[in-house]
Amino acid sequence: MVAAAQKIIISGFYGFHNSGDEAVLQSILNALRKQSQAAGLSLEPVVLSIDPEWTTATYGVESVHRMKLGEVRKAISESAGLISGGGSLLQDVTSSKTIPYYLGIIKLAQWMGKPVFIYAQGIGPVNRKLFHPLIKSVFRKCAYVSVRDEQSRLLLQSIGLDKDKIDVVPDPVMGLALPEDLHRESAGAGSGIGDTPPSVLKDALSTVGVSVRFWEQSRQELDALAEGLVKASAELPLHVRFLPFHHTADNEASRYVMQKVGQGIEKNGGTVSICEDALHPLQMLREVGQCQALIGMRLHSLIYAAGRRTPLMGVSYDPKIDHFLERIACLPVGTTAALDADKVAAGLLELLESGESWKQEREPLIASLVEAAEAPARQIVQYFGHKG
């Protein structure tokens, strides 16, 4: 018999149409549902979102506008607890307002006496030292803390948290899977999640997924990547499939590279396309799974690829890229500050040639990450099970 439903708030970077963060939410919802059903509990998620109507329509869960404090306060007061995460919530690189916002949500829940669970977050970089005591103060009062890499634990330890109370777990998205019947339902249907464009199948070209973002002001990394793709296509005709993970900024970055590679790829017998309508995480997950290799700047493009056993190559712009690649025995092909076109071409051709051995060598590592991805959800469900 399932107990009466308990509401649990989920706070993160949701509703911004960033495929990676939406995949984090989907993964957390899946894991909570699976673990709570197994334990005979009923947890009812309420998601804090910048676009609550879209979040509700997409995931079938209750959602509250994350910037309407009155609604947030009411939702937390009516809940059994708060989940903060996952993703890179506590960092001050993109904005100095990010850390105060997420800590503020946690503190509000703690003031109301609600247990808070830090769910597989990537902590840092935190360049403003004034944030260190604030993070320490808030995290020490959390019921459970998990981070997605050892470097995040080391940062929390350096600001005074007990390392034994910090779990290191995989990114939640490592556990994201397609429904077993999704491929059969959509194959040849002409519409729906994950449809294969005819261009993907054209002439059975090797399909290379490319996830790019704007980073260096000079665009030197995108120029080098474009040059590398064209050089690789001279050796092996390719279908280069651009996969924008953050709409609409990544669409623009993708089209910037497309303009650079278009003529060269086609001259070498290949094709170029872009997937601009994969707003649901499962759509993008299937797109990645249809590639023979993937080159990614976005962290979650690399995580998607690992989860689908698609050979991958990362371009590093942030330590989180290096940390993830290290966990699956990979090195970045270069950084945004120093990316070499010849290395991109050589690395891509190597991935395409030795794809099966790449998968076999990493299967134990990837499988263990997939298995461990639901650990935070298990801990949360155990907490409420014991409380019951």
PDB file of C-alpha atoms in Angstrom, residues 119-233:
ATOM      1  CA  TYR A 119      21.384  16.380  -5.503  1.00  0.00           C
ATOM      2  CA  ALA A 120      24.547  15.613  -7.515  1.00  0.00           C
ATOM      3  CA  GLN A 121      25.616  19.224  -7.896  1.00  0.00           C
ATOM      4  CA  GLY A 122      28.781  20.428  -9.588  1.00  0.00           C
ATOM      5  CA  ILE A 123      30.197  22.978  -7.141  1.00  0.00           C
ATOM      6  CA  GLY A 124      32.343  25.832  -8.447  1.00  0.00           C
ATOM      7  CA  PRO A 125      34.213  27.635  -9.634  1.00  0.00           C
ATOM      8  CA  VAL A 126      33.547  29.978  -6.697  1.00  0.00           C
ATOM      9  CA  ASN A 127      35.938  32.871  -7.282  1.00  0.00           C
ATOM     10  CA  ARG A 128      34.355  35.245  -4.761  1.00  0.00           C
ATOM     11  CA  LYS A 129      35.634  34.115  -1.351  1.00  0.00           C
ATOM     12  CA  LEU A 130      32.776  35.894   0.409  1.00  0.00           C
ATOM     13  CA  PHE A 131      30.507  33.075  -0.772  1.00  0.00           C
ATOM     14  CA  HIS A 132      32.556  30.379   1.006  1.00  0.00           C
ATOM     15  CA  PRO A 133      31.194  30.894   4.555  1.00  0.00           C
ATOM     16  CA  LEU A 134      27.666  31.211   3.174  1.00  0.00           C
ATOM     17  CA  ILE A 135      27.895  27.875   1.362  1.00  0.00           C
ATOM     18  CA  LYS A 136      29.425  26.240   4.448  1.00  0.00           C
ATOM     19  CA  SER A 137      26.720  27.586   6.739  1.00  0.00           C
ATOM     20  CA  VAL A 138      23.866  26.441   4.520  1.00  0.00           C
ATOM     21  CA  PHE A 139      25.301  23.049   3.515  1.00  0.00           C
ATOM     22  CA  ARG A 140      26.117  22.056   7.109  1.00  0.00           C
ATOM     23  CA  LYS A 141      22.395  22.122   7.854  1.00  0.00           C
ATOM     24  CA  CYS A 142      21.378  19.982   4.862  1.00  0.00           C
ATOM     25  CA  ALA A 143      20.000  16.489   5.446  1.00  0.00           C
ATOM     26  CA  TYR A 144      22.054  15.049   2.584  1.00  0.00           C
ATOM     27  CA  VAL A 145      24.794  16.385   0.302  1.00  0.00           C
ATOM     28  CA  SER A 146      25.938  14.775  -2.944  1.00  0.00           C
ATOM     29  CA  VAL A 147      28.176  16.199  -5.670  1.00  0.00           C
ATOM     30  CA  ARG A 148      28.920  14.947  -9.161  1.00  0.00           C
ATOM     31  CA  ASP A 149      32.719  14.856  -9.010  1.00  0.00           C
ATOM     32  CA  GLU A 150      35.626  14.588  -6.600  1.00  0.00           C
ATOM     33  CA  GLN A 151      36.712  18.159  -7.342  1.00  0.00           C
ATOM     34  CA  SER A 152      33.387  19.474  -6.022  1.00  0.00           C
ATOM     35  CA  ARG A 153      33.886  17.504  -2.815  1.00  0.00           C
ATOM     36  CA  LEU A 154      37.404  18.893  -2.438  1.00  0.00           C
ATOM     37  CA  LEU A 155      36.086  22.446  -2.839  1.00  0.00           C
ATOM     38  CA  LEU A 156      33.410  21.899  -0.185  1.00  0.00           C
ATOM     39  CA  GLN A 157      36.011  20.293   2.074  1.00  0.00           C
ATOM     40  CA  SER A 158      38.323  23.288   1.604  1.00  0.00           C
ATOM     41  CA  ILE A 159      35.636  25.655   2.876  1.00  0.00           C
ATOM     42  CA  GLY A 160      35.086  23.592   6.012  1.00  0.00           C
ATOM     43  CA  LEU A 161      32.607  20.802   5.292  1.00  0.00           C
ATOM     44  CA  ASP A 162      33.251  17.257   6.530  1.00  0.00           C
ATOM     45  CA  LYS A 163      34.286  15.156   3.524  1.00  0.00           C
ATOM     46  CA  ASP A 164      32.670  12.049   5.030  1.00  0.00           C
ATOM     47  CA  LYS A 165      29.261  13.731   4.791  1.00  0.00           C
ATOM     48  CA  ILE A 166      29.597  14.455   1.067  1.00  0.00           C
ATOM     49  CA  ASP A 167      28.696  11.704  -1.399  1.00  0.00           C
ATOM     50  CA  VAL A 168      30.391  11.741  -4.806  1.00  0.00           C
ATOM     51  CA  VAL A 169      27.922  10.409  -7.366  1.00  0.00           C
ATOM     52  CA  PRO A 170      27.579  10.521 -11.164  1.00  0.00           C
ATOM     53  CA  ASP A 171      25.659  13.269 -12.903  1.00  0.00           C
ATOM     54  CA  PRO A 172      21.950  12.273 -12.783  1.00  0.00           C
ATOM     55  CA  VAL A 173      21.787  12.256 -16.585  1.00  0.00           C
ATOM     56  CA  MET A 174      24.023   9.168 -16.681  1.00  0.00           C
ATOM     57  CA  GLY A 175      20.914   7.279 -15.597  1.00  0.00           C
ATOM     58  CA  LEU A 176      18.641   8.720 -18.287  1.00  0.00           C
ATOM     59  CA  ALA A 177      17.321   6.093 -20.684  1.00  0.00           C
ATOM     60  CA  LEU A 178      14.898   6.040 -23.566  1.00  0.00           C
ATOM     61  CA  PRO A 179      11.667   4.117 -23.064  1.00  0.00           C
ATOM     62  CA  GLU A 180      12.203   0.640 -24.463  1.00  0.00           C
ATOM     63  CA  ASP A 181       9.537   1.029 -27.122  1.00  0.00           C
ATOM     64  CA  LEU A 182      10.431   4.587 -28.154  1.00  0.00           C
ATOM     65  CA  HIS A 183      12.533   3.546 -31.144  1.00  0.00           C
ATOM     66  CA  ARG A 184       9.864   1.175 -32.486  1.00  0.00           C
ATOM     67  CA  GLU A 185       7.063   3.696 -32.037  1.00  0.00           C
ATOM     68  CA  SER A 186       8.800   6.551 -33.803  1.00  0.00           C
ATOM     69  CA  ALA A 187      10.789   4.723 -36.492  1.00  0.00           C
ATOM     70  CA  GLY A 188       9.239   5.659 -39.796  1.00  0.00           C
ATOM     71  CA  ALA A 189       6.332   7.446 -38.145  1.00  0.00           C
ATOM     72  CA  GLY A 190       7.303  10.819 -39.587  1.00  0.00           C
ATOM     73  CA  SER A 191       6.606  12.701 -36.371  1.00  0.00           C
ATOM     74  CA  GLY A 192       7.140  12.555 -32.637  1.00  0.00           C
ATOM     75  CA  ILE A 193      10.088  12.178 -30.313  1.00  0.00           C
ATOM     76  CA  GLY A 194      13.372  11.398 -31.969  1.00  0.00           C
ATOM     77  CA  ASP A 195      12.367  11.158 -35.620  1.00  0.00           C
ATOM     78  CA  THR A 196      15.281  10.503 -37.940  1.00  0.00           C
ATOM     79  CA  PRO A 197      15.540  13.117 -40.685  1.00  0.00           C
ATOM     80  CA  PRO A 198      16.006  11.613 -44.145  1.00  0.00           C
ATOM     81  CA  SER A 199      19.355  13.409 -44.400  1.00  0.00           C
ATOM     82  CA  VAL A 200      20.718  11.304 -41.531  1.00  0.00           C
ATOM     83  CA  LEU A 201      20.231   8.163 -43.585  1.00  0.00           C
ATOM     84  CA  LYS A 202      21.444   9.611 -46.860  1.00  0.00           C
ATOM     85  CA  ASP A 203      24.054   7.379 -48.487  1.00  0.00           C
ATOM     86  CA  ALA A 204      24.733   5.756 -45.083  1.00  0.00           C
ATOM     87  CA  LEU A 205      27.293   8.442 -44.231  1.00  0.00           C
ATOM     88  CA  SER A 206      28.990   8.371 -40.840  1.00  0.00           C
ATOM     89  CA  THR A 207      26.968  10.751 -38.679  1.00  0.00           C
ATOM     90  CA  VAL A 208      28.955  13.046 -36.392  1.00  0.00           C
ATOM     91  CA  GLY A 209      27.013  14.955 -33.761  1.00  0.00           C
ATOM     92  CA  VAL A 210      28.385  18.393 -32.901  1.00  0.00           C
ATOM     93  CA  SER A 211      27.400  20.376 -29.797  1.00  0.00           C
ATOM     94  CA  VAL A 212      28.922  23.859 -29.693  1.00  0.00           C
ATOM     95  CA  ARG A 213      28.443  27.038 -27.732  1.00  0.00           C
ATOM     96  CA  PHE A 214      29.877  30.550 -27.926  1.00  0.00           C
ATOM     97  CA  TRP A 215      32.775  30.987 -25.506  1.00  0.00           C
ATOM     98  CA  GLU A 216      35.917  32.710 -26.815  1.00  0.00           C
ATOM     99  CA  GLN A 217      35.185  36.190 -28.111  1.00  0.00           C
ATOM    100  CA  SER A 218      37.484  35.606 -31.085  1.00  0.00           C
ATOM    101  CA  ARG A 219      35.545  32.419 -32.026  1.00  0.00           C
ATOM    102  CA  GLN A 220      38.941  30.779 -32.544  1.00  0.00           C
ATOM    103  CA  GLU A 221      37.764  27.459 -31.102  1.00  0.00           C
ATOM    104  CA  LEU A 222      34.758  27.338 -33.420  1.00  0.00           C
ATOM    105  CA  ASP A 223      36.934  28.207 -36.405  1.00  0.00           C
ATOM    106  CA  ALA A 224      39.408  25.445 -35.507  1.00  0.00           C
ATOM    107  CA  LEU A 225      36.585  22.967 -35.009  1.00  0.00           C
ATOM    108  CA  ALA A 226      35.120  23.855 -38.396  1.00  0.00           C
ATOM    109  CA  GLU A 227      38.500  23.421 -40.073  1.00  0.00           C
ATOM    110  CA  GLY A 228      38.978  20.066 -38.359  1.00  0.00           C
ATOM    111  CA  LEU A 229      35.588  18.801 -39.514  1.00  0.00           C
ATOM    112  CA  VAL A 230      36.330  19.718 -43.117  1.00  0.00           C
ATOM    113  CA  LYS A 231      39.763  18.048 -42.946  1.00  0.00           C
ATOM    114  CA  ALA A 232      38.230  14.854 -41.554  1.00  0.00           C
ATOM    115  CA  SER A 233      35.561  14.840 -44.244  1.00  0.00           C
TER     116      SER A 233
END
